[in-house]
């Protein structure tokens, strides 16, 4: 039973997110998604359209997702890997080499998947004129 973990904001859930979740889940048998809380986002100066509960509920409805947990801070990742017996952490390529994920080497495998071009939450907002 290979257990996978990924992190994200997943605001205005779109097909780029779904492709990431689909490919992450295909690397194992169980996918845990840690979704950022309002407090964590505020600390990054990030404002989401959907609140945590809504983003969590939408992710729980995705067939590739087995468990959704809160992402409260940058420091929880090693604890998450241990607590959920994670074999592989998966992130999109925009995170490749980021020390906040590279710190996991020695605790879990890390896989960076190609980011899906042509879609993003900010592009959706721009296209809808919300800037
Ligand atoms: N993603 C992707 N293709 C896109 C958009 C996003 O593959 N077109 C991936 C990202 O690389 C990430 C995941 O989908 O792995 C979630 O993306 P975001 O919701 O933008 O999350 P992010 O703000 O990158 O995560 O600890 C990480 C934080 O939670 C921030």
Coordinates of N, CA, C and O and ligand atoms in Angstrom, one line a residue:
X1 N 0.9 -1.2 0.0 CA 0.0 0.0 0.0 C 0.9 1.2 0.0 O 1.5 1.6 1.0
X2 N 1.0 1.9 -1.2 CA 1.8 3.0 -1.3 C 1.0 4.3 -1.1 O 0.0 4.5 -1.7
X3 N 1.5 5.1 -0.1 CA 0.7 6.3 0.3 C 1.3 7.6 -0.1 O 2.5 7.8 0.1
X4 N 0.5 8.4 -0.7 CA 1.0 9.6 -1.4 C 0.4 10.8 -0.7 O -0.7 10.8 -0.2
X5 N 1.2 11.9 -0.6 CA 0.8 13.2 0.0 C 1.1 14.3 -0.9 O 2.2 14.4 -1.5
X6 N 0.2 15.3 -1.0 CA 0.4 16.5 -1.8 C -0.2 17.7 -1.0 O -1.1 17.5 -0.1
X7 N 0.3 18.9 -1.3 CA -0.1 20.1 -0.6 C -0.6 21.1 -1.7 O -0.1 21.1 -2.8
X8 N -1.5 21.9 -1.2 CA -1.9 23.0 -2.2 C -3.1 23.8 -1.6 O -3.6 23.6 -0.5
X9 N -3.4 24.9 -2.4 CA -4.5 25.8 -2.0 C -5.8 25.3 -2.7 O -6.8 25.3 -2.1
X10 N -5.7 24.9 -3.9 CA -6.8 24.3 -4.7 C -8.0 25.2 -4.7 O -9.2 24.8 -4.5
X11 N -7.8 26.5 -4.9 CA -8.9 27.4 -5.0 C -9.5 27.4 -6.4 O -8.8 27.3 -7.4
X12 N -10.8 27.6 -6.5 CA -11.5 27.5 -7.8 C -11.0 26.2 -8.5 O -10.4 26.3 -9.6
X13 N -11.2 25.1 -7.9 CA -10.6 23.8 -8.4 C -10.8 23.7 -9.9 O -11.9 23.9 -10.4
X14 N -9.7 23.4 -10.6 CA -9.7 23.4 -12.1 C -9.0 22.2 -12.6 O -8.4 21.4 -11.8
X15 N -9.0 22.0 -13.9 CA -8.5 20.8 -14.5 C -7.0 20.6 -14.3 O -6.6 19.4 -14.3
X16 N -6.3 21.7 -14.1 CA -4.9 21.5 -13.8 C -4.7 20.8 -12.5 O -3.8 20.0 -12.3
X17 N -5.5 21.2 -11.5 CA -5.5 20.6 -10.2 C -5.9 19.1 -10.3 O -5.2 18.2 -9.7
X18 N -6.9 18.9 -11.1 CA -7.4 17.5 -11.2 C -6.4 16.6 -11.8 O -6.1 15.5 -11.4
X19 N -5.7 17.1 -12.9 CA -4.6 16.3 -13.5 C -3.5 16.0 -12.5 O -2.9 14.9 -12.5
X20 N -3.2 17.0 -11.6 CA -2.1 16.7 -10.6 C -2.6 15.6 -9.7 O -1.9 14.7 -9.4
X21 N -3.8 15.7 -9.2 CA -4.4 14.7 -8.2 C -4.5 13.4 -8.9 O -4.1 12.4 -8.3
X22 N -4.9 13.3 -10.1 CA -5.0 12.1 -10.9 C -3.6 11.4 -11.0 O -3.5 10.2 -10.7
X23 N -2.6 12.2 -11.4 CA -1.3 11.6 -11.6 C -0.6 11.2 -10.3 O 0.0 10.2 -10.1
X24 N -0.9 12.0 -9.2 CA -0.4 11.7 -7.9 C -0.9 10.4 -7.4 O -0.2 9.5 -7.0
X25 N -2.2 10.2 -7.5 CA -2.9 9.0 -7.0 C -2.4 7.8 -7.8 O -2.3 6.7 -7.2
X26 N -2.1 8.0 -9.1 CA -1.7 6.9 -9.9 C -0.3 6.4 -9.5 O 0.1 5.3 -9.9
X27 N 0.4 7.1 -8.7 CA 1.7 6.7 -8.2 C 1.6 5.8 -7.0 O 2.6 5.2 -6.5
X28 N 0.4 5.6 -6.5 CA 0.2 4.8 -5.3 C -1.2 4.2 -5.1 O -1.9 4.1 -6.1
X29 N -1.5 4.0 -3.9 CA -2.9 3.4 -3.6 C -3.7 4.3 -2.8 O -4.9 4.0 -2.6
X30 N -3.2 5.4 -2.2 CA -3.9 6.2 -1.3 C -3.3 7.6 -1.3 O -2.1 7.8 -1.3
X31 N -4.2 8.6 -1.5 CA -3.8 10.0 -1.7 C -4.3 10.9 -0.6 O -5.5 11.0 -0.4
X32 N -3.4 11.5 0.2 CA -3.7 12.5 1.2 C -3.4 13.8 0.6 O -2.4 14.1 0.0
X33 N -4.4 14.7 0.7 CA -4.2 16.1 0.2 C -4.3 17.0 1.4 O -5.3 17.0 2.2
X34 N -3.2 17.8 1.6 CA -3.2 18.8 2.7 C -3.5 20.2 2.0 O -2.8 20.6 1.1
X35 N -4.7 20.7 2.4 CA -5.2 22.0 1.8 C -5.0 23.1 2.8 O -5.3 23.0 4.0
X36 N -4.5 24.3 2.2 CA -4.1 25.4 3.0 C -5.4 26.0 3.8 O -6.4 26.2 3.2
X37 N -5.1 26.3 5.0 CA -6.2 27.0 5.8 C -6.2 28.5 5.5 O -5.3 29.0 4.9
X38 N -7.2 29.2 6.0 CA -7.3 30.6 5.8 C -6.1 31.3 6.5 O -5.5 32.2 6.0
X39 N -5.8 30.8 7.7 CA -4.7 31.4 8.5 C -3.4 31.3 7.7 O -2.6 32.2 7.6
X40 N -3.1 30.1 7.2 CA -1.9 29.8 6.4 C -1.8 30.7 5.2 O -0.8 31.4 4.9
X41 N -3.0 30.8 4.5 CA -3.0 31.7 3.3 C -2.8 33.2 3.7 O -2.0 33.9 3.0
X42 N -3.4 33.6 4.8 CA -3.2 35.0 5.3 C -1.8 35.3 5.5 O -1.3 36.3 5.1
X43 N -1.1 34.3 6.1 CA 0.3 34.5 6.4 C 1.2 34.7 5.1 O 2.2 35.3 5.1
X44 N 0.6 34.1 4.0 CA 1.3 34.3 2.7 C 0.7 35.5 1.9 O 1.0 35.7 0.7
X45 N -0.2 36.2 2.5 CA -0.8 37.3 1.8 C -1.7 36.9 0.7 O -1.9 37.6 -0.3
X46 N -2.2 35.6 0.8 CA -3.0 35.0 -0.2 C -4.5 35.1 0.2 O -4.8 34.6 1.3
X47 N -5.3 35.6 -0.7 CA -6.8 35.6 -0.5 C -7.4 34.6 -1.4 O -7.2 34.7 -2.6
X48 N -8.1 33.6 -0.9 CA -8.8 32.7 -1.7 C -10.3 33.1 -2.0 O -10.9 33.7 -1.1
X49 N -10.8 32.6 -3.1 CA -12.2 32.8 -3.4 C -13.1 32.0 -2.4 O -14.0 32.4 -1.8
X50 N -12.7 30.6 -2.4 CA -13.4 29.7 -1.5 C -12.7 29.5 -0.2 O -11.4 29.5 -0.1
X51 N -13.5 29.4 0.9 CA -12.8 29.2 2.2 C -12.4 27.8 2.3 O -12.6 26.9 1.5
X52 N -11.7 27.5 3.5 CA -11.1 26.2 3.7 C -12.1 25.1 3.6 O -11.9 24.1 2.9
X53 N -13.2 25.2 4.3 CA -14.3 24.2 4.3 C -14.8 23.8 2.9 O -15.0 22.7 2.6
X54 N -14.9 24.9 2.1 CA -15.4 24.6 0.7 C -14.4 23.9 -0.1 O -14.6 23.0 -0.8
X55 N -13.1 24.4 0.0 CA -12.0 23.8 -0.8 C -11.8 22.3 -0.3 O -11.6 21.4 -1.1
X56 N -12.0 22.1 1.0 CA -11.9 20.7 1.5 C -13.0 19.8 1.0 O -12.8 18.7 0.5
X57 N -14.2 20.4 1.0 CA -15.4 19.6 0.6 C -15.3 19.2 -0.9 O -15.5 18.1 -1.3
X58 N -14.8 20.2 -1.7 CA -14.7 19.9 -3.2 C -13.6 18.9 -3.4 O -13.8 18.0 -4.2
X59 N -12.5 18.9 -2.7 CA -11.4 17.9 -2.9 C -11.9 16.5 -2.4 O -11.6 15.5 -3.1
X60 N -12.7 16.5 -1.4 CA -13.2 15.2 -0.9 C -14.1 14.5 -1.9 O -14.4 13.3 -1.9
X61 N -14.7 15.4 -2.8 CA -15.6 14.8 -3.9 C -14.8 14.3 -5.1 O -15.4 13.7 -6.0
X62 N -13.5 14.5 -5.1 CA -12.7 14.1 -6.2 C -12.3 12.6 -6.1 O -11.8 12.2 -5.0
X63 N -12.6 11.8 -7.1 CA -12.4 10.4 -7.0 C -11.0 10.0 -6.6 O -10.7 8.9 -6.0
X64 N -10.0 10.8 -6.9 CA -8.6 10.4 -6.7 C -8.1 10.7 -5.3 O -7.0 10.2 -4.9
X65 N -8.9 11.4 -4.5 CA -8.6 11.9 -3.2 C -9.2 10.9 -2.1 O -10.4 10.7 -2.1
X66 N -8.3 10.5 -1.2 CA -8.8 9.6 -0.1 C -9.0 10.3 1.2 O -9.8 9.9 2.0
X67 N -8.1 11.3 1.5 CA -8.2 12.0 2.7 C -7.8 13.5 2.5 O -6.8 13.7 1.9
X68 N -8.5 14.4 3.1 CA -8.1 15.8 3.1 C -7.7 16.3 4.5 O -8.5 16.1 5.4
X69 N -6.6 16.9 4.7 CA -6.2 17.4 6.0 C -5.8 18.8 5.8 O -5.5 19.3 4.7
X70 N -5.8 19.6 6.9 CA -5.4 21.0 6.8 C -3.9 21.2 6.7 O -3.1 20.5 7.3
X71 N -3.5 22.2 5.9 CA -2.1 22.7 5.9 C -2.1 24.0 6.6 O -2.6 25.0 6.1
X72 N -1.6 23.9 7.8 CA -1.6 25.1 8.7 C -0.3 25.9 8.7 O -0.4 27.1 9.0
X73 N 0.8 25.3 8.3 CA 2.1 26.0 8.3 C 3.1 25.3 7.4 O 2.8 24.2 7.0
X74 N 4.2 25.9 7.2 CA 5.3 25.3 6.4 C 6.0 24.2 7.1 O 6.6 23.3 6.5
X75 N 5.9 24.1 8.5 CA 6.7 23.2 9.3 C 6.1 21.8 9.5 O 6.7 21.0 10.1
X76 N 4.9 21.6 9.0 CA 4.2 20.4 9.4 C 4.6 19.2 8.5 O 4.1 18.1 8.8
X77 N 5.3 19.4 7.4 CA 5.4 18.4 6.4 C 6.1 17.1 6.9 O 5.5 16.0 6.7
X78 N 7.2 17.2 7.7 CA 7.8 16.0 8.1 C 6.9 15.2 9.1 O 6.7 14.0 9.0
X79 N 6.2 16.0 9.9 CA 5.2 15.4 10.9 C 4.1 14.7 10.1 O 3.7 13.6 10.4
X80 N 3.6 15.3 9.0 CA 2.6 14.7 8.2 C 3.1 13.4 7.6 O 2.3 12.4 7.6
X81 N 4.3 13.4 7.1 CA 4.8 12.2 6.4 C 4.8 11.0 7.4 O 4.5 9.9 7.1
X82 N 5.2 11.4 8.7 CA 5.3 10.3 9.7 C 3.9 9.9 10.2 O 3.5 8.7 10.2
X83 N 3.1 10.9 10.4 CA 1.7 10.6 11.0 C 0.9 9.8 10.0 O 0.1 8.9 10.4
X84 N 1.0 10.1 8.7 CA 0.2 9.4 7.7 C 0.9 8.3 7.0 O 0.4 7.8 5.9
X85 N 2.1 8.0 7.5 CA 2.9 6.9 6.9 C 3.1 7.0 5.4 O 2.8 6.1 4.6
X86 N 3.5 8.2 5.0 CA 3.6 8.6 3.6 C 4.9 8.0 2.9 O 6.0 8.1 3.5
X87 N 4.7 7.5 1.7 CA 5.9 7.0 1.0 C 6.4 8.1 0.0 O 7.6 8.2 -0.2
X88 N 5.5 8.8 -0.6 CA 5.9 9.8 -1.6 C 5.1 11.1 -1.5 O 3.9 11.0 -1.4
X89 N 5.9 12.2 -1.5 CA 5.2 13.5 -1.6 C 5.3 13.9 -3.0 O 6.4 13.8 -3.7
X90 N 4.2 14.4 -3.6 CA 4.1 14.8 -5.0 C 3.7 16.3 -5.0 O 2.8 16.7 -4.3
X91 N 4.4 17.0 -5.9 CA 4.0 18.4 -6.1 C 4.2 18.7 -7.6 O 4.9 18.0 -8.3
X92 N 3.6 19.8 -8.0 CA 3.8 20.3 -9.4 C 5.2 20.9 -9.5 O 5.8 21.3 -8.6
X93 N 5.6 20.9 -10.8 CA 7.0 21.3 -11.1 C 7.4 22.7 -10.7 O 8.6 23.0 -10.5
X94 N 6.4 23.5 -10.4 CA 6.7 24.9 -10.0 C 7.4 24.9 -8.6 O 8.0 25.8 -8.2
X95 N 7.3 23.7 -7.9 CA 7.9 23.6 -6.6 C 9.2 22.9 -6.6 O 9.9 22.7 -5.6
X96 N 9.6 22.4 -7.8 CA 10.8 21.6 -7.9 C 12.0 22.3 -7.2 O 12.3 23.5 -7.5
X97 N 12.7 21.6 -6.3 CA 13.9 22.1 -5.7 C 13.6 23.1 -4.5 O 14.6 23.5 -3.8
X98 N 12.4 23.4 -4.3 CA 12.1 24.3 -3.2 C 12.5 23.7 -1.8 O 12.1 22.6 -1.5
X99 N 13.3 24.4 -1.1 CA 13.8 23.8 0.2 C 12.7 23.4 1.2 O 12.9 22.5 2.0
X100 N 11.5 24.0 1.0 CA 10.4 23.7 1.9 C 9.9 22.3 1.6 O 9.1 21.7 2.4
X101 N 10.3 21.7 0.5 CA 9.9 20.4 0.1 C 11.2 19.5 0.1 O 11.1 18.3 0.6
X102 N 12.3 20.0 -0.3 CA 13.5 19.2 -0.3 C 13.9 18.7 1.1 O 14.6 17.7 1.3
X103 N 13.4 19.5 2.1 CA 13.7 19.1 3.5 C 13.1 17.7 3.8 O 13.5 17.0 4.7
X104 N 12.2 17.2 2.9 CA 11.6 15.9 3.1 C 12.4 14.7 2.7 O 12.2 13.6 3.0
X105 N 13.5 15.0 1.9 CA 14.4 13.9 1.5 C 15.0 13.2 2.7 O 15.4 13.9 3.6
X106 N 14.9 11.9 2.7 CA 15.3 11.2 3.9 C 14.1 10.8 4.7 O 14.1 9.8 5.5
X107 N 13.0 11.5 4.5 CA 11.7 11.1 5.2 C 10.8 10.5 4.2 O 10.0 9.6 4.6
X108 N 10.8 10.9 3.0 CA 9.9 10.3 1.9 C 10.5 10.6 0.6 O 11.5 11.4 0.4
X109 N 10.0 9.9 -0.4 CA 10.4 10.2 -1.8 C 9.7 11.5 -2.2 O 8.6 11.8 -1.6
X110 N 10.3 12.3 -3.1 CA 9.6 13.5 -3.5 C 9.6 13.4 -5.1 O 10.6 13.1 -5.7
X111 N 8.3 13.6 -5.6 CA 8.2 13.6 -7.1 C 7.5 14.9 -7.5 O 6.5 15.3 -6.9
X112 N 8.1 15.5 -8.5 CA 7.6 16.8 -9.0 C 7.0 16.4 -10.4 O 7.7 15.9 -11.2
X113 N 5.8 16.7 -10.6 CA 5.1 16.4 -11.9 C 5.0 17.7 -12.7 O 4.8 18.8 -12.2
X114 N 5.0 17.6 -14.0 CA 4.9 18.7 -14.9 C 3.6 19.5 -14.5 O 2.5 18.9 -14.4
X115 N 3.7 20.8 -14.5 CA 2.6 21.7 -14.2 C 1.7 21.7 -15.5 O 2.3 21.6 -16.6
X116 N 0.4 21.8 -15.4 CA -0.5 21.8 -16.5 C -0.5 23.3 -17.0 O -0.9 24.2 -16.3
X117 N -0.1 23.4 -18.3 CA 0.0 24.8 -18.9 C -1.4 25.3 -19.3 O -2.3 24.4 -19.6
X118 N -1.6 26.6 -19.2 CA -2.8 27.2 -19.8 C -4.0 27.3 -18.8 O -5.0 27.8 -19.2
X119 N -3.7 26.9 -17.6 CA -4.8 27.1 -16.6 C -4.2 27.4 -15.2 O -3.2 26.8 -14.9
X120 N -4.9 28.3 -14.6 CA -4.5 28.6 -13.2 C -5.6 29.4 -12.5 O -6.5 29.9 -13.2
X121 N -5.6 29.4 -11.2 CA -6.7 30.1 -10.5 C -6.6 31.6 -10.9 O -7.7 32.2 -11.2
X122 N -5.4 32.1 -11.0 CA -5.3 33.6 -11.2 C -5.8 33.9 -12.7 O -6.4 34.9 -13.0
X123 N -5.5 32.9 -13.6 CA -5.9 33.1 -15.0 C -7.5 33.1 -15.1 O -8.1 33.9 -15.8
X124 N -8.1 32.2 -14.3 CA -9.5 32.1 -14.3 C -10.1 33.5 -13.8 O -11.0 34.1 -14.4
X125 N -9.5 34.0 -12.7 CA -10.0 35.3 -12.2 C -9.8 36.4 -13.2 O -10.7 37.2 -13.4
X126 N -8.7 36.4 -13.9 CA -8.4 37.5 -14.9 C -9.4 37.4 -16.0 O -10.0 38.3 -16.4
X127 N -9.6 36.1 -16.5 CA -10.5 35.9 -17.7 C -11.9 36.3 -17.3 O -12.7 36.8 -18.1
X128 N -12.3 36.2 -16.0 CA -13.6 36.5 -15.6 C -13.7 38.0 -15.2 O -14.8 38.5 -14.8
X129 N -12.5 38.7 -15.3 CA -12.5 40.1 -15.0 C -12.5 40.4 -13.5 O -12.9 41.5 -13.1
X130 N -12.0 39.4 -12.7 CA -11.9 39.7 -11.3 C -10.5 40.1 -10.9 O -10.3 40.4 -9.8
X131 N -9.6 40.0 -11.8 CA -8.2 40.4 -11.7 C -7.5 39.7 -10.6 O -8.0 38.8 -10.0
Ligands
LIG1 N1 -0.8 22.8 -10.4 C1 -0.6 22.2 -11.6 N2 -1.0 22.8 -12.8 C2 -1.6 24.0 -12.7 C3 -1.9 24.6 -11.4 C4 -1.5 23.9 -10.3 O1 0.0 21.1 -11.7 N3 -2.0 24.6 -13.8 C5 -0.4 22.0 -9.2 C6 0.6 22.9 -8.4 O2 1.9 22.7 -8.9 C7 0.4 22.2 -7.0 C8 -1.1 21.9 -7.0 O3 -1.5 21.8 -8.3 O4 1.2 21.1 -6.9 C9 -1.9 22.9 -6.2 O5 -1.7 24.1 -6.8 P1 -2.1 25.5 -5.9 O6 -3.5 25.3 -5.5 O7 -1.7 26.6 -6.7 O8 -1.2 25.3 -4.7 P2 0.1 26.1 -4.3 O9 -0.3 27.5 -3.9 O10 1.2 25.9 -5.3 O11 0.5 25.3 -2.9 O12 2.7 23.9 0.6 C10 2.3 24.3 -0.7 C11 1.2 25.4 -0.6 O13 0.0 24.8 -0.2 C12 1.0 26.2 -1.8

